[in-house]
PDB file of C-alpha atoms in Angstrom:
ATOM      1  CA  UNK A  29     103.123 -10.595 133.039  1.00  0.00           C
ATOM      2  CA  UNK A  30     101.813  -7.318 134.428  1.00  0.00           C
ATOM      3  CA  UNK A  31      98.322  -7.133 135.902  1.00  0.00           C
ATOM      4  CA  UNK A  32      96.162  -4.166 134.881  1.00  0.00           C
ATOM      5  CA  UNK A  33      92.950  -3.183 136.639  1.00  0.00           C
ATOM      6  CA  UNK A  34      90.637  -1.346 134.246  1.00  0.00           C
ATOM      7  CA  UNK A  35      87.823   0.600 135.922  1.00  0.00           C
ATOM      8  CA  UNK A  36      85.448   1.732 133.174  1.00  0.00           C
ATOM      9  CA  UNK A  37      81.657   1.662 132.881  1.00  0.00           C
ATOM     10  CA  UNK A  38      81.579   2.109 129.096  1.00  0.00           C
ATOM     11  CA  UNK A  39      81.434  -1.544 128.100  1.00  0.00           C
ATOM     12  CA  UNK A  40      82.330  -1.034 124.426  1.00  0.00           C
ATOM     13  CA  UNK A  41      85.423   0.962 125.395  1.00  0.00           C
ATOM     14  CA  UNK A  42      86.337  -1.532 128.100  1.00  0.00           C
ATOM     15  CA  UNK A  43      86.023  -4.461 125.680  1.00  0.00           C
ATOM     16  CA  UNK A  44      88.456  -3.100 123.116  1.00  0.00           C
ATOM     17  CA  UNK A  45      90.909  -1.846 125.766  1.00  0.00           C
ATOM     18  CA  UNK A  46      90.908  -5.310 127.364  1.00  0.00           C
ATOM     19  CA  UNK A  47      91.369  -6.965 123.986  1.00  0.00           C
ATOM     20  CA  UNK A  48      94.135  -4.592 122.893  1.00  0.00           C
ATOM     21  CA  UNK A  49      96.100  -4.793 126.151  1.00  0.00           C
ATOM     22  CA  UNK A  50      95.727  -8.577 126.286  1.00  0.00           C
ATOM     23  CA  UNK A  51      97.235  -8.735 122.783  1.00  0.00           C
ATOM     24  CA  UNK A  52     100.142  -6.656 124.120  1.00  0.00           C
ATOM     25  CA  UNK A  53     100.850  -9.285 126.776  1.00  0.00           C
ATOM     26  CA  UNK A  54      99.033  -7.866 129.824  1.00  0.00           C
ATOM     27  CA  UNK A  55      96.606  -9.599 132.151  1.00  0.00           C
ATOM     28  CA  UNK A  56      93.557  -7.315 132.406  1.00  0.00           C
ATOM     29  CA  UNK A  57      90.832  -7.331 135.057  1.00  0.00           C
ATOM     30  CA  UNK A  58      87.794  -5.151 134.365  1.00  0.00           C
ATOM     31  CA  UNK A  59      85.288  -3.697 136.816  1.00  0.00           C
ATOM     32  CA  UNK A  60      82.534  -1.229 135.903  1.00  0.00           C
ATOM     33  CA  UNK A  61      81.826   0.323 139.318  1.00  0.00           C
ATOM     34  CA  UNK A  62      84.000   2.516 141.490  1.00  0.00           C
ATOM     35  CA  UNK A  63      82.835   1.005 144.767  1.00  0.00           C
ATOM     36  CA  UNK A  64      84.183  -2.428 143.761  1.00  0.00           C
ATOM     37  CA  UNK A  65      87.790  -1.344 143.170  1.00  0.00           C
ATOM     38  CA  UNK A  66      89.293  -1.796 146.641  1.00  0.00           C
ATOM     39  CA  UNK A  67      87.797  -5.276 146.993  1.00  0.00           C
ATOM     40  CA  UNK A  68      89.386  -6.318 143.692  1.00  0.00           C
ATOM     41  CA  UNK A  69      92.753  -4.835 144.705  1.00  0.00           C
ATOM     42  CA  UNK A  70      92.654  -6.682 148.039  1.00  0.00           C
ATOM     43  CA  UNK A  71      92.032 -10.019 146.306  1.00  0.00           C
ATOM     44  CA  UNK A  72      94.374  -9.647 143.313  1.00  0.00           C
ATOM     45  CA  UNK A  73      97.861  -8.452 142.453  1.00  0.00           C
ATOM     46  CA  UNK A  74      97.532  -5.111 140.682  1.00  0.00           C
ATOM     47  CA  UNK A  75     100.487  -3.483 138.929  1.00  0.00           C
ATOM     48  CA  UNK A  76      98.656  -0.480 137.457  1.00  0.00           C
ATOM     49  CA  UNK A  77      95.131   0.977 137.493  1.00  0.00           C
ATOM     50  CA  UNK A  78      93.350   2.575 134.520  1.00  0.00           C
ATOM     51  CA  UNK A  79      90.627   4.624 136.191  1.00  0.00           C
ATOM     52  CA  UNK A  80      87.692   6.381 134.546  1.00  0.00           C
ATOM     53  CA  UNK A  81      86.474   9.606 136.166  1.00  0.00           C
ATOM     54  CA  UNK A  82      82.701   9.204 135.779  1.00  0.00           C
ATOM     55  CA  UNK A  83      81.702   5.925 137.416  1.00  0.00           C
ATOM     56  CA  UNK A  84      78.628   4.492 139.128  1.00  0.00           C
ATOM     57  CA  UNK A  85      78.936   3.653 142.803  1.00  0.00           C
ATOM     58  CA  UNK A  86      81.892   5.978 143.456  1.00  0.00           C
ATOM     59  CA  UNK A  87      83.502   8.481 141.103  1.00  0.00           C
ATOM     60  CA  UNK A  88      87.066   8.064 139.911  1.00  0.00           C
ATOM     61  CA  UNK A  89      88.470  10.947 141.963  1.00  0.00           C
ATOM     62  CA  UNK A  90      87.219   9.410 145.211  1.00  0.00           C
ATOM     63  CA  UNK A  91      88.421   5.969 144.119  1.00  0.00           C
ATOM     64  CA  UNK A  92      91.859   7.438 143.423  1.00  0.00           C
ATOM     65  CA  UNK A  93      92.025   8.887 146.936  1.00  0.00           C
ATOM     66  CA  UNK A  94      90.971   5.558 148.467  1.00  0.00           C
ATOM     67  CA  UNK A  95      93.620   3.664 146.505  1.00  0.00           C
ATOM     68  CA  UNK A  96      96.275   6.056 147.789  1.00  0.00           C
ATOM     69  CA  UNK A  97      95.065   5.616 151.380  1.00  0.00           C
ATOM     70  CA  UNK A  98      95.125   1.800 151.201  1.00  0.00           C
ATOM     71  CA  UNK A  99      98.455   0.295 152.285  1.00  0.00           C
ATOM     72  CA  UNK A 100      98.420  -2.469 149.673  1.00  0.00           C
ATOM     73  CA  UNK A 101      97.862  -0.098 146.746  1.00  0.00           C
ATOM     74  CA  UNK A 102      99.277   3.290 147.742  1.00  0.00           C
ATOM     75  CA  UNK A 103     102.305   2.845 145.441  1.00  0.00           C
ATOM     76  CA  UNK A 104     100.390   1.394 142.485  1.00  0.00           C
ATOM     77  CA  UNK A 105     100.475   3.702 139.414  1.00  0.00           C
ATOM     78  CA  UNK A 106      97.120   5.213 138.457  1.00  0.00           C
ATOM     79  CA  UNK A 107      96.272   6.559 135.004  1.00  0.00           C
ATOM     80  CA  UNK A 108      93.014   8.522 134.877  1.00  0.00           C
ATOM     81  CA  UNK A 109      90.734   8.332 131.836  1.00  0.00           C
ATOM     82  CA  UNK A 110      88.785  11.544 131.264  1.00  0.00           C
ATOM     83  CA  UNK A 111      86.373  12.641 128.540  1.00  0.00           C
ATOM     84  CA  UNK A 112      86.734  16.324 129.408  1.00  0.00           C
ATOM     85  CA  UNK A 113      88.756  18.560 127.091  1.00  0.00           C
ATOM     86  CA  UNK A 114      89.513  21.154 129.776  1.00  0.00           C
ATOM     87  CA  UNK A 115      91.938  20.839 132.685  1.00  0.00           C
ATOM     88  CA  UNK A 116      89.434  20.240 135.487  1.00  0.00           C
ATOM     89  CA  UNK A 117      89.470  16.450 135.643  1.00  0.00           C
ATOM     90  CA  UNK A 118      93.188  16.307 134.833  1.00  0.00           C
ATOM     91  CA  UNK A 119      94.266  18.632 137.631  1.00  0.00           C
ATOM     92  CA  UNK A 120      91.832  17.276 140.219  1.00  0.00           C
ATOM     93  CA  UNK A 121      92.885  13.722 139.381  1.00  0.00           C
ATOM     94  CA  UNK A 122      96.581  14.489 139.721  1.00  0.00           C
ATOM     95  CA  UNK A 123      95.990  16.292 142.984  1.00  0.00           C
ATOM     96  CA  UNK A 124      94.032  13.260 144.235  1.00  0.00           C
ATOM     97  CA  UNK A 125      97.067  11.075 143.625  1.00  0.00           C
ATOM     98  CA  UNK A 126      96.905   9.968 139.981  1.00  0.00           C
ATOM     99  CA  UNK A 127     100.223   9.582 138.195  1.00  0.00           C
ATOM    100  CA  UNK A 128      99.046  10.416 134.695  1.00  0.00           C
ATOM    101  CA  UNK A 129      95.912  10.878 132.606  1.00  0.00           C
ATOM    102  CA  UNK A 130      94.623  10.048 129.134  1.00  0.00           C
ATOM    103  CA  UNK A 131      91.954  12.146 127.418  1.00  0.00           C
ATOM    104  CA  UNK A 132      89.224  10.296 125.536  1.00  0.00           C
ATOM    105  CA  UNK A 133      88.832   9.299 122.763  1.00  0.00           C
ATOM    106  CA  UNK A 134      91.593   6.885 123.725  1.00  0.00           C
ATOM    107  CA  UNK A 135      94.456   6.315 121.308  1.00  0.00           C
ATOM    108  CA  UNK A 136      95.789   2.779 121.753  1.00  0.00           C
ATOM    109  CA  UNK A 137      99.464   3.554 121.113  1.00  0.00           C
ATOM    110  CA  UNK A 138      99.385   6.582 123.405  1.00  0.00           C
ATOM    111  CA  UNK A 139      97.698   4.542 126.137  1.00  0.00           C
ATOM    112  CA  UNK A 140     100.256   1.751 125.782  1.00  0.00           C
ATOM    113  CA  UNK A 141     103.120   4.264 125.979  1.00  0.00           C
ATOM    114  CA  UNK A 142     101.674   5.773 129.172  1.00  0.00           C
ATOM    115  CA  UNK A 143     101.276   2.326 130.733  1.00  0.00           C
ATOM    116  CA  UNK A 144     104.800   1.234 129.852  1.00  0.00           C
ATOM    117  CA  UNK A 145     106.242   4.503 131.164  1.00  0.00           C
ATOM    118  CA  UNK A 146     104.489   4.150 134.512  1.00  0.00           C
ATOM    119  CA  UNK A 147     105.516   0.513 134.863  1.00  0.00           C
ATOM    120  CA  UNK A 148     109.113   1.432 134.036  1.00  0.00           C
ATOM    121  CA  UNK A 149     109.090   4.150 136.696  1.00  0.00           C
ATOM    122  CA  UNK A 150     107.599   1.738 139.195  1.00  0.00           C
ATOM    123  CA  UNK A 151     110.312  -0.823 138.420  1.00  0.00           C
ATOM    124  CA  UNK A 152     112.885   1.946 139.001  1.00  0.00           C
ATOM    125  CA  UNK A 153     114.488   1.507 135.600  1.00  0.00           C
ATOM    126  CA  UNK A 154     117.257   4.066 135.323  1.00  0.00           C
ATOM    127  CA  UNK A 155     117.016   6.241 132.182  1.00  0.00           C
ATOM    128  CA  UNK A 156     119.870   6.385 129.705  1.00  0.00           C
ATOM    129  CA  UNK A 157     121.169   9.906 130.309  1.00  0.00           C
ATOM    130  CA  UNK A 158     122.725  10.045 126.843  1.00  0.00           C
ATOM    131  CA  UNK A 159     119.735   8.791 124.843  1.00  0.00           C
ATOM    132  CA  UNK A 160     117.722  11.396 122.905  1.00  0.00           C
ATOM    133  CA  UNK A 161     114.318  12.199 124.358  1.00  0.00           C
ATOM    134  CA  UNK A 162     111.727  12.189 121.584  1.00  0.00           C
ATOM    135  CA  UNK A 163     108.138  13.385 121.991  1.00  0.00           C
ATOM    136  CA  UNK A 164     106.408  13.790 118.652  1.00  0.00           C
ATOM    137  CA  UNK A 165     107.799  16.988 117.122  1.00  0.00           C
ATOM    138  CA  UNK A 166     110.195  17.617 120.031  1.00  0.00           C
ATOM    139  CA  UNK A 167     113.649  16.033 120.244  1.00  0.00           C
ATOM    140  CA  UNK A 168     116.065  16.691 123.110  1.00  0.00           C
ATOM    141  CA  UNK A 169     119.612  15.519 122.419  1.00  0.00           C
ATOM    142  CA  UNK A 170     121.013  15.183 125.919  1.00  0.00           C
ATOM    143  CA  UNK A 171     124.567  14.440 124.840  1.00  0.00           C
ATOM    144  CA  UNK A 172     124.878  17.309 122.323  1.00  0.00           C
ATOM    145  CA  UNK A 173     122.630  19.588 124.415  1.00  0.00           C
ATOM    146  CA  UNK A 174     120.498  20.500 121.401  1.00  0.00           C
ATOM    147  CA  UNK A 175     116.748  20.865 121.083  1.00  0.00           C
ATOM    148  CA  UNK A 176     114.750  20.451 117.879  1.00  0.00           C
ATOM    149  CA  UNK A 177     111.095  21.434 117.625  1.00  0.00           C
ATOM    150  CA  UNK A 178     109.084  21.049 114.426  1.00  0.00           C
ATOM    151  CA  UNK A 179     112.340  20.414 112.593  1.00  0.00           C
ATOM    152  CA  UNK A 180     114.020  23.635 113.765  1.00  0.00           C
ATOM    153  CA  UNK A 181     116.679  24.082 116.428  1.00  0.00           C
ATOM    154  CA  UNK A 182     115.618  25.984 119.548  1.00  0.00           C
ATOM    155  CA  UNK A 183     118.325  27.961 121.316  1.00  0.00           C
ATOM    156  CA  UNK A 184     118.154  27.535 125.091  1.00  0.00           C
ATOM    157  CA  UNK A 185     120.333  28.761 127.929  1.00  0.00           C
ATOM    158  CA  UNK A 186     122.160  26.133 129.956  1.00  0.00           C
ATOM    159  CA  UNK A 187     119.695  26.454 132.826  1.00  0.00           C
ATOM    160  CA  UNK A 188     116.626  26.294 130.556  1.00  0.00           C
ATOM    161  CA  UNK A 189     118.003  23.233 128.781  1.00  0.00           C
ATOM    162  CA  UNK A 190     118.622  21.508 132.124  1.00  0.00           C
ATOM    163  CA  UNK A 191     115.107  22.338 133.337  1.00  0.00           C
ATOM    164  CA  UNK A 192     113.438  21.179 130.111  1.00  0.00           C
ATOM    165  CA  UNK A 193     115.470  17.969 130.111  1.00  0.00           C
ATOM    166  CA  UNK A 194     114.610  17.205 133.728  1.00  0.00           C
ATOM    167  CA  UNK A 195     110.893  17.683 133.053  1.00  0.00           C
ATOM    168  CA  UNK A 196     111.079  15.536 129.912  1.00  0.00           C
ATOM    169  CA  UNK A 197     112.932  12.773 131.775  1.00  0.00           C
ATOM    170  CA  UNK A 198     109.926  12.631 134.093  1.00  0.00           C
ATOM    171  CA  UNK A 199     107.296  13.024 131.359  1.00  0.00           C
ATOM    172  CA  UNK A 200     103.789  12.190 132.486  1.00  0.00           C
ATOM    173  CA  UNK A 201     104.705  12.572 136.165  1.00  0.00           C
ATOM    174  CA  UNK A 202     104.322  15.606 138.400  1.00  0.00           C
ATOM    175  CA  UNK A 203     107.696  16.758 139.769  1.00  0.00           C
ATOM    176  CA  UNK A 204     107.638  18.924 142.868  1.00  0.00           C
ATOM    177  CA  UNK A 205     109.746  22.061 143.302  1.00  0.00           C
ATOM    178  CA  UNK A 206     111.938  20.479 145.959  1.00  0.00           C
ATOM    179  CA  UNK A 207     112.924  17.658 143.584  1.00  0.00           C
ATOM    180  CA  UNK A 208     113.758  20.188 140.861  1.00  0.00           C
ATOM    181  CA  UNK A 209     115.909  22.260 143.209  1.00  0.00           C
ATOM    182  CA  UNK A 210     117.732  19.207 144.529  1.00  0.00           C
ATOM    183  CA  UNK A 211     118.393  17.930 140.992  1.00  0.00           C
ATOM    184  CA  UNK A 212     119.387  21.220 139.347  1.00  0.00           C
ATOM    185  CA  UNK A 213     120.526  23.486 142.191  1.00  0.00           C
ATOM    186  CA  UNK A 214     121.804  20.818 144.603  1.00  0.00           C
ATOM    187  CA  UNK A 215     119.834  22.296 147.468  1.00  0.00           C
ATOM    188  CA  UNK A 216     116.371  22.117 148.985  1.00  0.00           C
ATOM    189  CA  UNK A 217     113.549  24.421 147.964  1.00  0.00           C
ATOM    190  CA  UNK A 218     113.205  27.291 150.459  1.00  0.00           C
ATOM    191  CA  UNK A 219     109.522  27.932 149.696  1.00  0.00           C
ATOM    192  CA  UNK A 220     110.218  31.383 148.261  1.00  0.00           C
ATOM    193  CA  UNK A 221     112.395  31.051 145.182  1.00  0.00           C
ATOM    194  CA  UNK A 222     110.166  31.180 142.080  1.00  0.00           C
ATOM    195  CA  UNK A 223     112.856  30.939 139.408  1.00  0.00           C
ATOM    196  CA  UNK A 224     111.498  27.711 137.957  1.00  0.00           C
ATOM    197  CA  UNK A 225     108.015  29.210 137.678  1.00  0.00           C
ATOM    198  CA  UNK A 226     109.574  31.953 135.570  1.00  0.00           C
ATOM    199  CA  UNK A 227     111.516  29.409 133.530  1.00  0.00           C
ATOM    200  CA  UNK A 228     108.338  27.416 132.896  1.00  0.00           C
ATOM    201  CA  UNK A 229     106.701  30.582 131.546  1.00  0.00           C
ATOM    202  CA  UNK A 230     109.702  31.069 129.249  1.00  0.00           C
ATOM    203  CA  UNK A 231     109.419  27.501 127.950  1.00  0.00           C
ATOM    204  CA  UNK A 232     105.742  28.037 127.219  1.00  0.00           C
ATOM    205  CA  UNK A 233     106.588  31.082 125.109  1.00  0.00           C
ATOM    206  CA  UNK A 234     109.357  29.279 123.248  1.00  0.00           C
ATOM    207  CA  UNK A 235     107.193  26.257 122.426  1.00  0.00           C
ATOM    208  CA  UNK A 236     103.921  28.101 121.682  1.00  0.00           C
ATOM    209  CA  UNK A 237     102.103  26.806 124.758  1.00  0.00           C
ATOM    210  CA  UNK A 238      99.145  28.999 125.689  1.00  0.00           C
ATOM    211  CA  UNK A 239      99.774  30.165 129.301  1.00  0.00           C
ATOM    212  CA  UNK A 240      96.014  30.455 129.898  1.00  0.00           C
ATOM    213  CA  UNK A 241      95.332  26.880 128.751  1.00  0.00           C
ATOM    214  CA  UNK A 242      98.741  25.161 128.689  1.00  0.00           C
ATOM    215  CA  UNK A 243      98.897  21.772 127.011  1.00  0.00           C
ATOM    216  CA  UNK A 244     102.630  21.011 127.037  1.00  0.00           C
ATOM    217  CA  UNK A 245     103.804  22.374 130.395  1.00  0.00           C
ATOM    218  CA  UNK A 246     101.292  22.324 133.247  1.00  0.00           C
ATOM    219  CA  UNK A 247     101.539  23.635 136.781  1.00  0.00           C
ATOM    220  CA  UNK A 248      99.664  21.436 139.251  1.00  0.00           C
ATOM    221  CA  UNK A 249      98.654  23.520 142.240  1.00  0.00           C
ATOM    222  CA  UNK A 250     100.275  22.337 145.455  1.00  0.00           C
ATOM    223  CA  UNK A 251     102.175  19.605 143.583  1.00  0.00           C
ATOM    224  CA  UNK A 252     104.624  20.952 141.004  1.00  0.00           C
ATOM    225  CA  UNK A 253     105.218  20.742 137.258  1.00  0.00           C
ATOM    226  CA  UNK A 254     104.003  18.327 134.596  1.00  0.00           C
ATOM    227  CA  UNK A 255     105.542  17.743 131.156  1.00  0.00           C
ATOM    228  CA  UNK A 256     102.738  16.353 128.952  1.00  0.00           C
ATOM    229  CA  UNK A 257     104.306  13.786 126.663  1.00  0.00           C
ATOM    230  CA  UNK A 258     101.575  13.406 124.023  1.00  0.00           C
ATOM    231  CA  UNK A 259     100.980  17.155 123.597  1.00  0.00           C
ATOM    232  CA  UNK A 260     103.890  17.268 121.136  1.00  0.00           C
ATOM    233  CA  UNK A 261     102.355  14.929 118.599  1.00  0.00           C
ATOM    234  CA  UNK A 262     101.290  15.856 115.098  1.00  0.00           C
ATOM    235  CA  UNK A 263      97.526  15.572 115.520  1.00  0.00           C
ATOM    236  CA  UNK A 264      97.107  14.443 111.949  1.00  0.00           C
ATOM    237  CA  UNK A 265      98.732  11.138 112.921  1.00  0.00           C
ATOM    238  CA  UNK A 266      97.561   8.350 115.221  1.00  0.00           C
ATOM    239  CA  UNK A 267      93.838   8.978 114.912  1.00  0.00           C
ATOM    240  CA  UNK A 268      91.690   7.628 117.759  1.00  0.00           C
ATOM    241  CA  UNK A 269      90.153   4.229 117.496  1.00  0.00           C
ATOM    242  CA  UNK A 270      86.741   5.304 118.686  1.00  0.00           C
ATOM    243  CA  UNK A 271      84.843   8.329 119.910  1.00  0.00           C
ATOM    244  CA  UNK A 272      83.654   7.975 123.462  1.00  0.00           C
ATOM    245  CA  UNK A 273      81.002   9.903 125.315  1.00  0.00           C
ATOM    246  CA  UNK A 274      80.189   9.432 128.958  1.00  0.00           C
TER     247      UNK A 274
END
């Protein structure tokens, strides 16, 4: 049984998250203050942290940095919970060391998928390289090298397909340029070559992702690229359980 540490000061939200995740087979510990997190981690086994941004005692960004500096928890996956609709909390959280983020109001199935993905990565489960990658209205058939979006086939060059597939294989996680170069070009990043920045811009155009406020493909300054897994959903489905304000 995996142990989840939920750090959230909204008690109504925390109650249903604890109840839902317990029903899914997780052991959940809840704290409502940021300055209590390290003490809880030191005393308990923690497999993943769900961390709110706005917290009493110490805000979530600072807590995230402390978790990453602590030897016992520096490898523990962190999913940030943010009520902001813009990119500020998302980007700052990822730069502070978070592995993923969920925007409130929280959707239970989306949250569960993010948790399971992070736990799978942490357990080093090798992906099936032939299995289709499905994200809402996007399907990537790795074996046939075909891409479907909103029911229509999208023609991609070999290099664009490889780049998209690599990002999708690491959905919800920031991949740095050096990792991309090693995986796709079989060499280290020289610090100058910007070809993948250009390719990311091309993917945004192909998949109608606003370059000024990208939702599907994000560039995290100083870190790398992020494929946002739940940005491909049909928003008419999977309505949120509750509306949360901080």
